[in-house]
Tab-separated table of C-alpha atoms in Angstrom:
chain	number	residue	atom	x	y	z
A	1	UNK	CA	0.008	0.037	0.056
A	2	UNK	CA	1.345	3.411	-0.872
A	3	UNK	CA	0.961	6.537	1.218
A	4	UNK	CA	1.646	10.127	0.814
A	5	UNK	CA	3.935	10.216	3.928
A	6	UNK	CA	6.938	11.278	2.177
A	7	UNK	CA	5.129	14.448	0.780
A	8	UNK	CA	6.575	17.796	1.899
A	9	UNK	CA	3.909	20.201	3.033
A	10	UNK	CA	6.055	23.174	2.770
A	11	UNK	CA	5.665	23.912	6.558
A	12	UNK	CA	9.389	24.172	6.839
A	13	UNK	CA	9.317	27.565	5.016
A	14	UNK	CA	10.532	25.818	1.768
A	15	UNK	CA	9.041	26.634	-1.749
A	16	UNK	CA	7.386	23.220	-1.936
A	17	UNK	CA	3.704	23.121	-2.537
A	18	UNK	CA	1.366	22.679	0.462
A	19	UNK	CA	-0.586	19.609	1.068
A	20	UNK	CA	-3.816	21.666	0.088
A	21	UNK	CA	-2.004	22.766	-3.140
A	22	UNK	CA	-1.196	19.127	-3.969
A	23	UNK	CA	-4.911	18.197	-3.343
A	24	UNK	CA	-6.196	21.131	-5.381
A	25	UNK	CA	-3.712	19.924	-8.223
A	26	UNK	CA	-5.103	16.262	-7.996
A	27	UNK	CA	-8.610	17.605	-8.293
A	28	UNK	CA	-7.714	19.560	-11.420
A	29	UNK	CA	-6.473	16.310	-12.918
A	30	UNK	CA	-9.598	14.347	-11.710
A	31	UNK	CA	-11.869	17.131	-13.135
A	32	UNK	CA	-10.258	17.005	-16.481
A	33	UNK	CA	-11.659	13.577	-17.045
A	34	UNK	CA	-14.817	13.868	-15.053
A	35	UNK	CA	-18.115	12.834	-16.454
A	36	UNK	CA	-21.266	13.632	-14.597
A	37	UNK	CA	-22.455	10.263	-13.194
A	38	UNK	CA	-26.058	11.495	-13.518
A	39	UNK	CA	-27.188	10.526	-9.999
A	40	UNK	CA	-28.865	12.403	-7.284
A	41	UNK	CA	-28.007	12.374	-3.499
A	42	UNK	CA	-30.147	9.539	-2.665
A	43	UNK	CA	-27.973	6.500	-1.987
A	44	UNK	CA	-28.667	3.515	-4.155
A	45	UNK	CA	-28.324	0.954	-1.350
A	46	UNK	CA	-30.497	3.180	1.027
A	47	UNK	CA	-27.800	2.870	3.740
A	48	UNK	CA	-25.917	5.352	5.800
A	49	UNK	CA	-22.517	4.370	7.233
A	50	UNK	CA	-21.335	6.148	10.378
A	51	UNK	CA	-17.541	5.452	10.979
A	52	UNK	CA	-14.322	6.858	12.444
A	53	UNK	CA	-12.459	9.389	10.548
A	54	UNK	CA	-9.237	7.492	11.042
A	55	UNK	CA	-7.253	7.456	7.728
A	56	UNK	CA	-6.473	3.849	7.931
A	57	UNK	CA	-10.256	3.060	7.090
A	58	UNK	CA	-10.898	3.073	3.409
A	59	UNK	CA	-14.660	2.413	3.961
A	60	UNK	CA	-15.701	2.132	0.166
A	61	UNK	CA	-13.085	-0.466	-0.640
A	62	UNK	CA	-13.564	-2.400	2.700
A	63	UNK	CA	-17.227	-2.665	2.173
A	64	UNK	CA	-17.262	-3.034	-1.680
A	65	UNK	CA	-18.968	0.203	-2.223
A	66	UNK	CA	-19.211	2.158	-5.255
A	67	UNK	CA	-19.886	6.010	-5.873
A	68	UNK	CA	-23.391	6.686	-4.901
A	69	UNK	CA	-24.154	3.565	-2.847
A	70	UNK	CA	-24.092	5.089	0.581
A	71	UNK	CA	-24.055	8.176	2.635
A	72	UNK	CA	-20.926	8.254	4.845
A	73	UNK	CA	-20.803	10.207	7.983
A	74	UNK	CA	-17.352	10.261	9.868
A	75	UNK	CA	-16.066	11.808	12.927
A	76	UNK	CA	-13.480	11.040	15.749
A	77	UNK	CA	-14.359	7.678	16.994
A	78	UNK	CA	-17.429	7.173	14.726
A	79	UNK	CA	-19.427	8.311	17.795
A	80	UNK	CA	-23.293	8.954	17.415
A	81	UNK	CA	-23.421	12.496	18.578
A	82	UNK	CA	-26.146	15.096	18.100
A	83	UNK	CA	-24.671	16.055	14.635
A	84	UNK	CA	-24.500	12.435	13.600
A	85	UNK	CA	-28.170	12.094	14.489
A	86	UNK	CA	-28.898	15.364	12.541
A	87	UNK	CA	-27.178	13.928	9.443
A	88	UNK	CA	-28.911	10.503	9.800
A	89	UNK	CA	-32.178	12.272	10.236
A	90	UNK	CA	-31.651	14.256	6.931
A	91	UNK	CA	-30.360	11.093	5.273
A	92	UNK	CA	-33.575	9.080	6.282
A	93	UNK	CA	-36.333	11.589	6.101
A	94	UNK	CA	-34.986	13.610	2.946
A	95	UNK	CA	-33.045	11.194	1.104
A	96	UNK	CA	-34.571	7.808	1.762
A	97	UNK	CA	-31.983	5.601	3.707
A	98	UNK	CA	-33.251	2.872	5.674
A	99	UNK	CA	-30.202	1.039	7.173
A	100	UNK	CA	-27.572	2.350	9.543
A	101	UNK	CA	-24.142	0.642	9.752
A	102	UNK	CA	-21.898	1.916	12.634
A	103	UNK	CA	-18.153	1.208	12.273
A	104	UNK	CA	-15.651	1.626	15.118
A	105	UNK	CA	-12.075	0.227	14.914
A	106	UNK	CA	-9.218	-1.327	16.828
A	107	UNK	CA	-6.520	0.885	18.033
A	108	UNK	CA	-8.651	3.938	18.142
A	109	UNK	CA	-7.198	7.262	19.235
A	110	UNK	CA	-10.135	7.944	21.496
A	111	UNK	CA	-9.124	4.879	23.567
A	112	UNK	CA	-6.082	6.957	24.705
A	113	UNK	CA	-7.926	10.143	25.552
A	114	UNK	CA	-10.215	11.123	28.421
A	115	UNK	CA	-12.563	13.979	29.144
A	116	UNK	CA	-9.533	15.752	30.619
A	117	UNK	CA	-8.743	16.738	27.129
A	118	UNK	CA	-11.441	19.367	27.365
A	119	UNK	CA	-10.136	20.720	30.510
A	120	UNK	CA	-6.669	20.955	28.952
A	121	UNK	CA	-7.980	22.932	26.117
A	122	UNK	CA	-9.772	25.240	28.422
A	123	UNK	CA	-6.439	25.826	30.171
A	124	UNK	CA	-4.661	26.513	26.912
A	125	UNK	CA	-7.222	28.654	25.073
A	126	UNK	CA	-9.312	29.981	27.928
A	127	UNK	CA	-12.674	28.283	26.826
A	128	UNK	CA	-13.898	24.843	27.367
A	129	UNK	CA	-15.377	23.269	24.446
A	130	UNK	CA	-19.092	22.709	24.394
A	131	UNK	CA	-18.662	19.159	22.982
A	132	UNK	CA	-17.624	15.998	24.782
A	133	UNK	CA	-14.545	14.088	23.708
A	134	UNK	CA	-16.638	10.876	23.860
A	135	UNK	CA	-13.536	8.907	24.916
A	136	UNK	CA	-13.873	5.023	25.599
A	137	UNK	CA	-11.983	2.177	26.994
A	138	UNK	CA	-14.000	-0.593	25.562
A	139	UNK	CA	-14.711	-0.348	21.744
A	140	UNK	CA	-17.259	-3.050	21.821
A	141	UNK	CA	-19.364	-1.310	24.525
A	142	UNK	CA	-18.852	2.004	22.679
A	143	UNK	CA	-20.395	0.455	19.462
A	144	UNK	CA	-23.299	-0.886	21.715
A	145	UNK	CA	-23.831	2.701	22.989
A	146	UNK	CA	-23.842	4.038	19.478
A	147	UNK	CA	-26.307	1.562	18.296
A	148	UNK	CA	-28.603	2.368	21.368
A	149	UNK	CA	-28.474	6.138	20.546
A	150	UNK	CA	-29.445	5.520	17.015
A	151	UNK	CA	-32.293	3.060	18.036
A	152	UNK	CA	-33.685	5.423	20.537
A	153	UNK	CA	-33.575	8.683	18.637
A	154	UNK	CA	-37.038	10.150	18.087
A	155	UNK	CA	-36.179	11.751	14.854
A	156	UNK	CA	-35.193	8.703	13.073
A	157	UNK	CA	-37.780	6.803	10.830
A	158	UNK	CA	-36.085	3.562	10.467
A	159	UNK	CA	-34.255	2.104	13.574
A	160	UNK	CA	-34.845	-1.685	12.987
A	161	UNK	CA	-31.810	-2.238	10.692
A	162	UNK	CA	-29.053	-0.678	12.716
A	163	UNK	CA	-25.940	-3.017	12.965
A	164	UNK	CA	-22.557	-2.179	14.510
A	165	UNK	CA	-19.052	-3.413	13.804
A	166	UNK	CA	-15.409	-3.132	14.826
A	167	UNK	CA	-12.846	-2.811	11.957
A	168	UNK	CA	-9.501	-4.542	12.668
A	169	UNK	CA	-7.067	-2.278	11.226
A	170	UNK	CA	-4.366	-4.840	10.978
A	171	UNK	CA	-6.563	-7.511	9.371
A	172	UNK	CA	-9.028	-5.666	7.338
A	173	UNK	CA	-11.864	-7.394	8.795
A	174	UNK	CA	-15.208	-6.387	10.366
A	175	UNK	CA	-16.495	-8.127	13.657
A	176	UNK	CA	-20.129	-7.679	14.343
A	177	UNK	CA	-21.050	-6.514	17.703
A	178	UNK	CA	-24.072	-7.969	19.564
A	179	UNK	CA	-26.223	-5.079	20.705
A	180	UNK	CA	-27.102	-6.764	24.039
């Protein structure tokens, strides 16, 4: 597997392009051969995937998904927050999704944080964040909590097909979590 780890981002004061410059350039190459796929925002498979933002998770490849198959909602930990519920509500009520897949993963950075992170930020910047870190010690239990948050949300129409998984970042396999 190749990565972009050797790329210089120009942060050292050199004249090298920044990471953003590189991404904009890549987009220009992409757009030069782009053809409108003629689809709308409704996912073909009527599924929304909520997952961690971890760069090691290539969700489309890992799940065999193609462009237009699903809505993908990502954040630190793949935690079901109020904003995730907001996105899922729009996904279901306005764009026709019916299933929700939750994906956490092994070796998550949130396992090494605590809510003290908020206090440290407050000490540093003079203001405590309004959001919770949502740190956890047991990834399986955190998946169960996320499933419960989705299943009990009064805003969601479809809570009968909610399944949770832990993705093993060293093996690439999903392990399903029993909600009980």
